[in-house]
XYZ file of C-alpha atoms in Angstrom:
270
model
C -30.429 -25.106 1.970
C -30.203 -26.085 -1.632
C -27.257 -25.170 -3.428
C -26.539 -22.228 -5.740
C -26.195 -24.294 -8.871
C -27.693 -25.279 -10.893
C -29.187 -28.672 -12.547
C -30.667 -28.866 -15.867
C -32.935 -31.475 -17.034
C -35.923 -31.600 -19.305
C -38.866 -29.869 -17.746
C -41.838 -32.594 -15.820
C -41.178 -34.284 -12.666
C -37.183 -35.620 -13.505
C -37.227 -31.580 -12.510
C -38.768 -31.740 -9.619
C -36.987 -35.601 -8.424
C -33.484 -34.460 -9.483
C -33.674 -30.983 -7.691
C -35.096 -32.935 -4.983
C -31.545 -34.935 -4.869
C -29.729 -32.233 -4.637
C -30.837 -30.628 -1.735
C -30.594 -34.445 0.229
C -27.268 -34.198 -1.361
C -25.860 -30.469 0.105
C -27.115 -31.921 3.855
C -25.748 -34.980 3.507
C -22.036 -33.482 2.021
C -22.120 -31.078 4.743
C -20.501 -33.730 7.010
C -18.887 -36.082 5.274
C -15.566 -38.126 4.316
C -14.608 -35.276 2.412
C -14.476 -32.336 5.348
C -11.215 -33.221 6.198
C -9.939 -31.584 4.348
C -9.927 -28.587 6.097
C -7.588 -29.969 8.151
C -4.862 -28.489 5.588
C -5.921 -24.729 5.833
C -3.264 -23.521 7.194
C -3.541 -21.316 10.746
C -2.717 -17.704 10.272
C -3.746 -15.957 13.525
C -1.914 -12.918 14.012
C -0.252 -12.538 17.790
C -3.118 -10.680 20.669
C -2.479 -7.522 22.095
C 0.085 -6.605 18.775
C -0.207 -3.751 15.839
C -0.784 -5.737 12.519
C 0.855 -3.512 9.797
C -0.221 -4.718 6.308
C 2.008 -3.001 3.531
C 0.925 -3.229 -0.554
C 3.686 -2.641 -2.873
C 3.169 -1.927 -6.355
C 4.212 -4.886 -8.533
C 6.302 -3.815 -11.358
C 5.610 0.026 -10.888
C 8.589 1.276 -12.885
C 7.272 -0.153 -16.394
C 3.385 0.749 -15.665
C 4.769 4.397 -14.381
C 6.648 4.764 -17.479
C 3.702 3.353 -19.804
C 1.575 6.121 -18.423
C 4.014 8.117 -19.029
C 3.019 9.834 -14.869
C 5.954 12.796 -14.205
C 9.311 12.988 -13.464
C 10.042 12.784 -10.434
C 6.909 13.019 -8.918
C 3.873 12.589 -10.235
C 0.765 14.512 -8.461
C -1.772 12.341 -10.228
C -0.287 9.732 -9.350
C 0.504 9.909 -5.538
C -3.058 11.350 -5.387
C -4.746 8.140 -6.664
C -2.823 6.515 -4.129
C -3.899 8.478 -1.371
C -7.518 8.242 -2.320
C -7.024 4.670 -2.932
C -5.890 4.511 0.840
C -8.890 6.466 2.579
C -11.380 4.382 0.817
C -9.394 1.447 2.533
C -9.361 3.346 5.671
C -13.569 3.852 5.079
C -13.597 0.797 5.004
C -12.089 -1.347 7.703
C -12.541 1.867 10.561
C -9.779 -0.427 12.698
C -7.403 0.946 11.446
C -5.585 3.850 12.589
C -3.335 5.108 10.947
C -1.863 4.269 7.324
C 1.366 5.852 5.755
C 2.606 5.751 2.148
C 5.315 6.780 -0.843
C 5.872 6.232 -4.322
C 4.142 2.761 -5.272
C 3.544 1.634 -1.370
C 1.187 2.127 1.818
C 1.028 0.551 5.006
C -2.301 0.158 6.929
C -1.715 -0.161 10.590
C -4.549 -2.349 12.042
C -5.438 -1.082 15.758
C -3.655 -3.494 18.298
C -6.755 -4.394 19.793
C -8.283 -5.601 16.436
C -10.321 -8.673 15.947
C -11.526 -8.119 12.475
C -11.282 -11.562 10.729
C -10.329 -13.109 13.512
C -7.053 -11.098 13.377
C -6.235 -13.784 10.292
C -3.532 -12.773 8.105
C -4.298 -13.954 4.957
C -8.296 -12.364 5.596
C -6.345 -8.668 6.593
C -4.296 -8.670 3.988
C -6.395 -9.951 1.082
C -8.900 -7.730 1.817
C -6.838 -4.530 2.246
C -5.125 -5.506 -1.616
C -8.361 -5.554 -3.251
C -10.079 -2.761 -2.117
C -6.964 -0.556 -2.733
C -6.631 -2.399 -6.334
C -10.315 -1.628 -7.440
C -10.157 2.013 -5.652
C -7.156 2.718 -8.120
C -9.134 1.249 -11.308
C -12.482 3.146 -9.554
C -10.858 6.368 -9.144
C -8.456 6.751 -12.096
C -9.968 8.605 -14.443
C -11.066 11.367 -11.547
C -6.700 11.806 -11.392
C -5.844 11.068 -14.340
C -9.016 12.564 -17.082
C -9.160 11.306 -20.361
C -6.103 9.182 -20.093
C -6.281 5.784 -20.643
C -5.532 3.140 -17.752
C -3.584 0.924 -20.099
C -4.049 -2.354 -18.264
C -4.650 -2.912 -14.584
C -2.030 -2.502 -11.811
C -1.237 -5.064 -9.552
C -0.131 -4.652 -5.476
C 1.574 -7.525 -3.225
C 1.093 -7.467 0.275
C 2.513 -8.144 3.440
C 1.873 -8.787 7.207
C 4.550 -7.632 9.726
C 3.338 -7.549 13.587
C 5.153 -4.629 15.855
C 4.134 -5.304 20.164
C 5.175 -2.056 21.156
C 4.705 1.736 20.250
C 7.880 2.356 19.582
C 8.082 -0.509 16.879
C 5.348 1.003 15.518
C 7.030 4.168 15.900
C 10.294 3.024 14.656
C 8.599 1.637 11.673
C 6.931 4.752 10.295
C 9.882 6.893 11.008
C 11.777 4.129 8.378
C 9.363 4.365 5.801
C 9.530 8.649 5.589
C 13.653 8.493 6.523
C 13.825 5.872 3.112
C 11.127 8.380 1.591
C 13.969 11.346 2.305
C 16.521 9.656 0.993
C 14.594 8.697 -2.325
C 13.093 11.539 -2.704
C 16.873 13.791 -2.708
C 17.706 11.073 -5.012
C 15.515 11.587 -7.708
C 15.470 14.979 -7.199
C 19.093 15.338 -9.119
C 19.332 12.366 -10.549
C 15.931 13.723 -12.801
C 17.184 17.672 -12.667
C 20.281 16.248 -14.406
C 18.220 14.313 -16.924
C 15.749 17.282 -17.812
C 18.080 20.200 -16.866
C 21.367 19.172 -17.285
C 21.223 17.689 -21.171
C 22.436 13.687 -19.801
C 20.990 10.216 -20.137
C 19.094 8.421 -17.497
C 22.632 5.680 -17.569
C 24.727 8.765 -17.128
C 22.849 10.690 -14.674
C 23.011 7.152 -12.807
C 26.646 6.287 -13.128
C 27.481 10.342 -12.411
C 25.613 9.827 -8.778
C 27.691 6.280 -7.968
C 30.131 7.286 -5.138
C 33.314 7.070 -6.373
C 35.388 5.867 -3.491
C 35.009 4.332 0.017
C 34.603 7.868 1.427
C 31.911 8.681 -0.654
C 33.811 11.240 -2.315
C 32.646 12.862 -5.795
C 35.402 14.269 -7.874
C 36.163 18.061 -8.743
C 34.081 17.056 -12.287
C 30.911 16.270 -10.505
C 31.146 18.778 -7.977
C 30.826 21.715 -10.228
C 28.349 20.380 -12.082
C 25.818 19.709 -9.101
C 27.119 23.936 -8.133
C 26.186 25.515 -11.688
C 22.702 23.454 -11.723
C 19.980 25.152 -9.460
C 17.966 22.590 -8.127
C 13.900 23.119 -8.083
C 12.550 23.380 -4.603
C 11.242 19.646 -4.635
C 8.390 18.893 -2.166
C 8.759 15.479 -0.740
C 5.942 13.579 -1.725
C 4.602 11.519 1.166
C 1.334 11.347 2.799
C -0.029 9.674 6.555
C -3.930 9.231 6.790
C -4.884 8.988 10.134
C -8.710 9.446 11.226
C -10.473 11.884 14.232
C -13.697 10.902 14.909
C -13.880 8.095 11.861
C -13.009 11.105 9.584
C -10.507 10.334 7.098
C -7.901 12.822 7.096
C -4.846 13.029 4.366
C -1.597 14.563 6.180
C 1.430 15.295 4.491
C 3.680 15.706 7.235
C 6.836 14.515 9.870
C 6.245 11.350 11.457
C 9.462 11.194 12.380
C 9.056 13.973 15.071
C 6.986 14.119 18.937
C 4.800 16.768 16.916
C 1.486 14.813 14.794
C 1.886 11.572 17.645
C 0.607 14.979 20.691
C -2.139 15.655 18.007
C -2.988 12.758 17.141
C -3.069 11.116 20.532
C -5.365 8.745 19.834
C -3.401 6.533 17.377
C -1.373 4.796 19.381
C -3.135 2.225 22.421
C -1.174 2.197 26.366
C 1.345 -0.338 26.175
C 0.644 -0.659 29.232
């Protein structure tokens, strides 16, 4: 098989001879003394019988959100784009049984019996990250219209293994509980800024715990009472599939109802 690169030489017999010698060299190179360098590759095969979770986080997304003027505390355009990117990943990799996202992060769960990319962590993580990032750019105009994308976003990734259904559910519950806490804080924070007239520094100081008993000053209580908080819906999303059709849900995954309605997500622990 000839190598996929070019050798530029004068026209004539020399070109034929050069290409012929190139083909022979390639054949020899396939089993050359240099092949030993492959031994430096680390074995990153994921342990069998474990759910493989690839979690992506936006890199420096606070700055990205500021420069693209995301609406505070939650921007439905940005969250919709995040969800569409996750759907794209699940459409590409059918062994992902559920994905959960909030803010600038998304976790993708590969089924316990997956053998995609021979269960190599680096392959799984880089494929998910590249598909997600390219989808984020590709679908930008669908959600932001004529607002330009000023620079390409970046997402880092990690791989974590969970051996049991309980472990996996606790992980997803942890991420949703984190969403609840962050959403509550952000809703109050931006209410203090947008409706209370505080600067961001003042709002941050106002929300700091005053003492070890987590009591706030009487002045803080007065400010909180006089301002009616908006009925802000929490912005997280579960993306799962039903008969290979990917669907997005905004619902609780800590309780039992979601799992009872989608029994095909978890595999038998036995």
